[in-house]
GROMACS .gro file of N, CA and C in nm:
model
  369
    1MET      N    1  11.727   8.748  11.608
    1MET     CA    2  11.670   8.812  11.508
    1MET      C    3  11.526   8.819  11.549
    2ASP      N    4  11.477   8.926  11.500
    2ASP     CA    5  11.321   8.938  11.560
    2ASP      C    6  11.271   8.962  11.429
    3ALA      N    7  11.224   8.899  11.355
    3ALA     CA    8  11.180   8.915  11.189
    3ALA      C    9  11.014   8.963  11.207
    4GLN      N   10  10.964   9.037  11.133
    4GLN     CA   11  10.833   9.075  11.137
    4GLN      C   12  10.769   8.975  11.026
    5LYS      N   13  10.629   8.982  11.019
    5LYS     CA   14  10.542   8.869  10.982
    5LYS      C   15  10.565   8.901  10.814
    6THR      N   16  10.550   9.033  10.760
    6THR     CA   17  10.573   9.114  10.657
    6THR      C   18  10.652   9.248  10.665
    7ALA      N   19  10.655   9.315  10.546
    7ALA     CA   20  10.723   9.431  10.552
    7ALA      C   21  10.643   9.520  10.608
    8LEU      N   22  10.708   9.635  10.582
    8LEU     CA   23  10.605   9.743  10.647
    8LEU      C   24  10.470   9.800  10.539
    9TYR      N   25  10.370   9.782  10.583
    9TYR     CA   26  10.260   9.824  10.497
    9TYR      C   27  10.160   9.920  10.512
   10LYS      N   28  10.066   9.960  10.396
   10LYS     CA   29   9.964  10.048  10.473
   10LYS      C   30   9.866  10.011  10.367
   11ARG      N   31   9.712   9.969  10.417
   11ARG     CA   32   9.642   9.921  10.378
   11ARG      C   33   9.538  10.025  10.323
   12ILE      N   34   9.452  10.016  10.203
   12ILE     CA   35   9.417  10.112  10.124
   12ILE      C   36   9.285  10.036  10.119
   13SER      N   37   9.174  10.128  10.182
   13SER     CA   38   9.026  10.087  10.170
   13SER      C   39   8.958  10.136  10.037
   14GLY      N   40   8.867  10.004  10.003
   14GLY     CA   41   8.764  10.054   9.871
   14GLY      C   42   8.680   9.969   9.855
   15SER      N   43   8.581  10.007   9.789
   15SER     CA   44   8.467   9.939   9.781
   15SER      C   45   8.467   9.837   9.698
   16ASP      N   46   8.610   9.777   9.649
   16ASP     CA   47   8.588   9.651   9.552
   16ASP      C   48   8.707   9.546   9.643
   17GLY      N   49   8.731   9.592   9.739
   17GLY     CA   50   8.841   9.518   9.850
   17GLY      C   51   8.950   9.637   9.880
   18ASN      N   52   9.022   9.563   9.979
   18ASN     CA   53   9.127   9.609  10.020
   18ASN      C   54   9.268   9.630   9.939
   19ARG      N   55   9.365   9.692   9.925
   19ARG     CA   56   9.481   9.689   9.848
   19ARG      C   57   9.581   9.695   9.974
   20TYR      N   58   9.700   9.667   9.915
   20TYR     CA   59   9.811   9.670   9.998
   20TYR      C   60   9.941   9.715   9.950
   21LYS      N   61  10.007   9.800  10.005
   21LYS     CA   62  10.141   9.877   9.980
   21LYS      C   63  10.219   9.842  10.044
   22PHE      N   64  10.311   9.748  10.033
   22PHE     CA   65  10.412   9.714  10.099
   22PHE      C   66  10.568   9.787  10.041
   23TYR      N   67  10.635   9.825  10.185
   23TYR     CA   68  10.755   9.958  10.166
   23TYR      C   69  10.887   9.847  10.231
   24CYS      N   70  10.994   9.918  10.174
   24CYS     CA   71  11.133   9.878  10.215
   24CYS      C   72  11.136   9.915  10.373
   25GLU      N   73  11.188   9.812  10.511
   25GLU     CA   74  11.164   9.876  10.614
   25GLU      C   75  11.319   9.967  10.642
   26LEU      N   76  11.396   9.942  10.506
   26LEU     CA   77  11.552  10.024  10.539
   26LEU      C   78  11.544  10.158  10.468
   27SER      N   79  11.483  10.137  10.338
   27SER     CA   80  11.490  10.287  10.267
   27SER      C   81  11.370  10.345  10.254
   28GLY      N   82  11.257  10.257  10.302
   28GLY     CA   83  11.118  10.361  10.302
   28GLY      C   84  11.053  10.329  10.157
   29ALA      N   85  11.153  10.271  10.057
   29ALA     CA   86  11.081  10.270   9.924
   29ALA      C   87  10.959  10.193   9.888
   30LEU      N   88  10.882  10.236   9.809
   30LEU     CA   89  10.732  10.144   9.779
   30LEU      C   90  10.773  10.041   9.679
   31ALA      N   91  10.767   9.908   9.716
   31ALA     CA   92  10.813   9.787   9.634
   31ALA      C   93  10.670   9.747   9.569
   32CYS      N   94  10.593   9.738   9.652
   32CYS     CA   95  10.463   9.680   9.552
   32CYS      C   96  10.292   9.721   9.615
   33THR      N   97  10.240   9.726   9.504
   33THR     CA   98  10.080   9.727   9.556
   33THR      C   99  10.031   9.621   9.502
   34THR      N  100   9.917   9.575   9.578
   34THR     CA  101   9.818   9.474   9.552
   34THR      C  102   9.707   9.524   9.466
   35GLU      N  103   9.623   9.437   9.407
   35GLU     CA  104   9.532   9.446   9.340
   35GLU      C  105   9.429   9.423   9.447
   36PRO      N  106   9.273   9.482   9.451
   36PRO     CA  107   9.204   9.491   9.595
   36PRO      C  108   9.171   9.322   9.626
   37ILE      N  109   9.172   9.361   9.737
   37ILE     CA  110   9.178   9.161   9.799
   37ILE      C  111   9.053   9.160   9.905
   38ARG      N  112   8.953   9.073   9.892
   38ARG     CA  113   8.861   9.049  10.020
   38ARG      C  114   8.908   8.905  10.038
   39ALA      N  115   8.862   8.932  10.192
   39ALA     CA  116   8.875   8.794  10.280
   39ALA      C  117   8.784   8.822  10.416
   40GLU      N  118   8.780   8.710  10.512
   40GLU     CA  119   8.694   8.739  10.627
   40GLU      C  120   8.737   8.842  10.674
   41THR      N  121   8.866   8.862  10.715
   41THR     CA  122   8.913   8.951  10.820
   41THR      C  123   9.062   9.048  10.762
   42THR      N  124   9.088   9.137  10.799
   42THR     CA  125   9.196   9.209  10.726
   42THR      C  126   9.329   9.133  10.761
   43GLU      N  127   9.331   9.032  10.835
   43GLU     CA  128   9.438   8.965  10.896
   43GLU      C  129   9.464   8.874  10.764
   44GLU      N  130   9.366   8.788  10.744
   44GLU     CA  131   9.375   8.719  10.611
   44GLU      C  132   9.398   8.775  10.499
   45GLU      N  133   9.322   8.903  10.493
   45GLU     CA  134   9.386   8.986  10.376
   45GLU      C  135   9.524   8.994  10.341
   46LEU      N  136   9.591   9.058  10.458
   46LEU     CA  137   9.704   9.070  10.474
   46LEU      C  138   9.807   8.962  10.454
   47GLN      N  139   9.788   8.856  10.497
   47GLN     CA  140   9.828   8.708  10.481
   47GLN      C  141   9.843   8.726  10.328
   48ILE      N  142   9.730   8.691  10.251
   48ILE     CA  143   9.704   8.666  10.130
   48ILE      C  144   9.792   8.771  10.048
   49ALA      N  145   9.795   8.903  10.062
   49ALA     CA  146   9.847   8.999   9.998
   49ALA      C  147  10.023   8.966   9.998
   50TRP      N  148  10.037   8.953  10.101
   50TRP     CA  149  10.205   8.931  10.117
   50TRP      C  150  10.243   8.815  10.070
   51GLU      N  151  10.162   8.675  10.093
   51GLU     CA  152  10.203   8.582  10.067
   51GLU      C  153  10.226   8.580   9.883
   52THR      N  154  10.115   8.594   9.843
   52THR     CA  155  10.098   8.627   9.700
   52THR      C  156  10.161   8.696   9.588
   53VAL      N  157  10.187   8.831   9.604
   53VAL     CA  158  10.244   8.958   9.574
   53VAL      C  159  10.366   8.999   9.625
   54GLY      N  160  10.321   9.051   9.776
   54GLY     CA  161  10.452   9.153   9.833
   54GLY      C  162  10.593   9.054   9.887
   55LYS      N  163  10.538   8.960   9.919
   55LYS     CA  164  10.734   8.888   9.947
   55LYS      C  165  10.801   8.834   9.855
   56ILE      N  166  10.774   8.837   9.712
   56ILE     CA  167  10.869   8.816   9.600
   56ILE      C  168  10.962   8.935   9.591
   57HIS      N  169  10.880   9.053   9.668
   57HIS     CA  170  10.957   9.168   9.601
   57HIS      C  171  11.065   9.205   9.751
   58PHE      N  172  11.092   9.117   9.841
   58PHE     CA  173  11.184   9.145   9.963
   58PHE      C  174  11.253   9.036   9.982
   59ASN      N  175  11.367   9.065  10.050
   59ASN     CA  176  11.464   9.009  10.103
   59ASN      C  177  11.453   9.020  10.307
   60LEU      N  178  11.483   8.874  10.363
   60LEU     CA  179  11.482   8.868  10.498
   60LEU      C  180  11.610   8.910  10.527
   61CYS      N  181  11.630   9.019  10.596
   61CYS     CA  182  11.772   9.027  10.644
   61CYS      C  183  11.799   8.913  10.764
   62HIS      N  184  11.936   8.822  10.769
   62HIS     CA  185  11.938   8.710  10.857
   62HIS      C  186  11.968   8.765  10.982
   63LYS      N  187  12.019   8.905  10.966
   63LYS     CA  188  12.079   8.934  11.161
   63LYS      C  189  11.965   9.035  11.206
   64CYS      N  190  11.888   9.125  11.166
   64CYS     CA  191  11.837   9.229  11.197
   64CYS      C  192  11.678   9.183  11.148
   65GLY      N  193  11.637   9.116  11.091
   65GLY     CA  194  11.488   9.057  11.063
   65GLY      C  195  11.433   9.167  10.970
   66LYS      N  196  11.495   9.281  10.921
   66LYS     CA  197  11.407   9.345  10.835
   66LYS      C  198  11.367   9.276  10.694
   67TRP      N  199  11.263   9.335  10.637
   67TRP     CA  200  11.252   9.318  10.526
   67TRP      C  201  11.253   9.400  10.425
   68VAL      N  202  11.360   9.378  10.322
   68VAL     CA  203  11.439   9.483  10.251
   68VAL      C  204  11.409   9.483  10.111
   69ILE      N  205  11.428   9.543  10.042
   69ILE     CA  206  11.444   9.535   9.886
   69ILE      C  207  11.574   9.488   9.804
   70ASP      N  208  11.571   9.448   9.694
   70ASP     CA  209  11.693   9.400   9.656
   70ASP      C  210  11.839   9.510   9.646
   71ALA      N  211  11.777   9.651   9.620
   71ALA     CA  212  11.907   9.742   9.638
   71ALA      C  213  11.962   9.776   9.756
   72VAL      N  214  11.898   9.733   9.855
   72VAL     CA  215  11.974   9.760   9.985
   72VAL      C  216  12.003   9.596  10.097
   73TYR      N  217  11.998   9.536  10.002
   73TYR     CA  218  12.017   9.386  10.056
   73TYR      C  219  12.146   9.327   9.994
   74ASN      N  220  12.265   9.304  10.105
   74ASN     CA  221  12.364   9.216  10.065
   74ASN      C  222  12.369   9.069  10.079
   75ALA      N  223  12.339   9.050   9.928
   75ALA     CA  224  12.330   8.891   9.934
   75ALA      C  225  12.427   8.805   9.921
   76ASP      N  226  12.542   8.839   9.922
   76ASP     CA  227  12.636   8.757   9.947
   76ASP      C  228  12.632   8.704  10.101
   77VAL      N  229  12.587   8.777  10.180
   77VAL     CA  230  12.607   8.724  10.330
   77VAL      C  231  12.447   8.755  10.402
   78TRP      N  232  12.350   8.787  10.330
   78TRP     CA  233  12.221   8.733  10.325
   78TRP      C  234  12.143   8.846  10.446
   79GLU      N  235  12.237   8.948  10.424
   79GLU     CA  236  12.214   9.064  10.549
   79GLU      C  237  12.178   9.192  10.446
   80CYS      N  238  12.084   9.271  10.559
   80CYS     CA  239  12.076   9.403  10.477
   80CYS      C  240  12.187   9.486  10.483
   81VAL      N  241  12.216   9.587  10.416
   81VAL     CA  242  12.321   9.689  10.404
   81VAL      C  243  12.375   9.744  10.535
   82GLU      N  244  12.261   9.741  10.642
   82GLU     CA  245  12.289   9.838  10.724
   82GLU      C  246  12.365   9.738  10.848
   83CYS      N  247  12.316   9.630  10.827
   83CYS     CA  248  12.364   9.495  10.897
   83CYS      C  249  12.536   9.473  10.839
   84ALA      N  250  12.550   9.480  10.709
   84ALA     CA  251  12.662   9.450  10.623
   84ALA      C  252  12.652   9.502  10.494
   85PRO      N  253  12.742   9.647  10.526
   85PRO     CA  254  12.753   9.715  10.445
   85PRO      C  255  12.839   9.680  10.305
   86TYR      N  256  12.830   9.703  10.185
   86TYR     CA  257  12.914   9.682  10.110
   86TYR      C  258  13.036   9.752  10.105
   87GLU      N  259  13.152   9.718  10.079
   87GLU     CA  260  13.309   9.756  10.102
   87GLU      C  261  13.294   9.891  10.013
   88ALA      N  262  13.208   9.917   9.914
   88ALA     CA  263  13.194  10.012   9.840
   88ALA      C  264  13.087  10.058   9.811
   89GLU      N  265  13.007  10.148   9.800
   89GLU     CA  266  12.860  10.159   9.803
   89GLU      C  267  12.822  10.162   9.624
   90PRO      N  268  12.741  10.092   9.598
   90PRO     CA  269  12.637  10.013   9.496
   90PRO      C  270  12.608  10.162   9.394
   91ASN      N  271  12.626  10.126   9.263
   91ASN     CA  272  12.553  10.228   9.198
   91ASN      C  273  12.408  10.203   9.194
   92TYR      N  274  12.330  10.254   9.258
   92TYR     CA  275  12.171  10.278   9.298
   92TYR      C  276  12.172  10.374   9.343
   93CYS      N  277  11.997  10.423   9.348
   93CYS     CA  278  11.960  10.492   9.444
   93CYS      C  279  11.931  10.445   9.562
   94LYS      N  280  11.955  10.464   9.710
   94LYS     CA  281  11.918  10.430   9.828
   94LYS      C  282  11.785  10.430   9.870
   95SER      N  283  11.752  10.550   9.786
   95SER     CA  284  11.585  10.596   9.831
   95SER      C  285  11.474  10.520   9.751
   96CYS      N  286  11.515  10.494   9.605
   96CYS     CA  287  11.395  10.445   9.567
   96CYS      C  288  11.459  10.331   9.490
   97GLY      N  289  11.590  10.271   9.511
   97GLY     CA  290  11.622  10.137   9.441
   97GLY      C  291  11.639  10.114   9.309
   98ILE      N  292  11.616  10.269   9.238
   98ILE     CA  293  11.678  10.257   9.070
   98ILE      C  294  11.806  10.225   9.052
   99ARG      N  295  11.869  10.156   8.965
   99ARG     CA  296  11.979  10.124   8.928
   99ARG      C  297  12.053  10.271   8.843
  100ILE      N  298  12.178  10.328   8.867
  100ILE     CA  299  12.197  10.450   8.833
  100ILE      C  300  12.344  10.377   8.744
  101ASP      N  301  12.342  10.432   8.615
  101ASP     CA  302  12.450  10.392   8.501
  101ASP      C  303  12.529  10.471   8.477
  102LYS      N  304  12.500  10.615   8.482
  102LYS     CA  305  12.565  10.714   8.455
  102LYS      C  306  12.598  10.826   8.569
  103PRO      N  307  12.710  10.860   8.593
  103PRO     CA  308  12.719  10.983   8.728
  103PRO      C  309  12.631  11.082   8.740
  104PHE      N  310  12.523  11.096   8.825
  104PHE     CA  311  12.451  11.222   8.852
  104PHE      C  312  12.473  11.259   8.986
  105GLY      N  313  12.415  11.381   8.987
  105GLY     CA  314  12.448  11.435   9.151
  105GLY      C  315  12.328  11.404   9.211
  106LYS      N  316  12.209  11.392   9.177
  106LYS     CA  317  12.079  11.300   9.215
  106LYS      C  318  12.025  11.234   9.123
  107CYS      N  319  11.929  11.139   9.220
  107CYS     CA  320  11.873  11.030   9.121
  107CYS      C  321  11.753  11.113   9.036
  108PRO      N  322  11.753  11.061   8.910
  108PRO     CA  323  11.691  11.092   8.829
  108PRO      C  324  11.528  11.103   8.860
  109ALA      N  325  11.528  10.961   8.917
  109ALA     CA  326  11.376  10.943   8.921
  109ALA      C  327  11.313  10.972   9.056
  110CYS      N  328  11.394  11.016   9.172
  110CYS     CA  329  11.333  11.070   9.308
  110CYS      C  330  11.439  11.193   9.358
  111GLY      N  331  11.515  11.190   9.262
  111GLY     CA  332  11.614  11.336   9.340
  111GLY      C  333  11.678  11.350   9.465
  112HIS      N  334  11.691  11.212   9.503
  112HIS     CA  335  11.771  11.192   9.635
  112HIS      C  336  11.914  11.211   9.569
  113LYS      N  337  12.016  11.230   9.657
  113LYS     CA  338  12.165  11.278   9.647
  113LYS      C  339  12.196  11.129   9.632
  114LEU      N  340  12.310  11.099   9.582
  114LEU     CA  341  12.381  10.976   9.510
  114LEU      C  342  12.495  10.930   9.566
  115VAL      N  343  12.577  10.843   9.571
  115VAL     CA  344  12.681  10.769   9.639
  115VAL      C  345  12.744  10.666   9.526
  116TYR      N  346  12.836  10.724   9.481
  116TYR     CA  347  12.926  10.609   9.396
  116TYR      C  348  13.024  10.507   9.458
  117GLU      N  349  13.086  10.421   9.363
  117GLU     CA  350  13.178  10.321   9.437
  117GLU      C  351  13.275  10.376   9.404
  118GLY      N  352  13.353  10.371   9.532
  118GLY     CA  353  13.500  10.417   9.564
  118GLY      C  354  13.462  10.569   9.611
  119GLU      N  355  13.372  10.637   9.621
  119GLU     CA  356  13.413  10.791   9.644
  119GLU      C  357  13.373  10.787   9.814
  120GLY      N  358  13.316  10.705   9.860
  120GLY     CA  359  13.281  10.707  10.021
  120GLY      C  360  13.202  10.827  10.027
  121SER      N  361  13.140  10.938   9.939
  121SER     CA  362  13.094  11.055  10.014
  121SER      C  363  12.965  11.086   9.905
  122GLU      N  364  12.857  11.178   9.936
  122GLU     CA  365  12.775  11.203   9.873
  122GLU      C  366  12.844  11.276   9.722
  123ALA      N  367  12.727  11.267   9.603
  123ALA     CA  368  12.832  11.317   9.467
  123ALA      C  369  12.714  11.442   9.467
   0.00000   0.00000   0.00000
């Protein structure tokens, strides 16, 4: 396993400091955005952002080393669903992570096509 130090991120520069947006490495979903952070170096800012805000929104896949959100993490085996797929697809949007309680063809939040437990194909 070759784990990254942080999840994928984007730094947003501002006059009051830099904000960091952290993204799921599997789905690409935005998991969190920090408040402005100031430090002597951008590396220090990133470390502060990750340790104080970002890390709590992610799980580390113990097989491939990707930082992923709960929606694409198989907690039974501590691996992402790419490395350890569920036997049946869970009721969530793979794109944005929102839980889907009623059958929809597309996610009501982001419009992504959905897959439901037992179907095995896109709805």
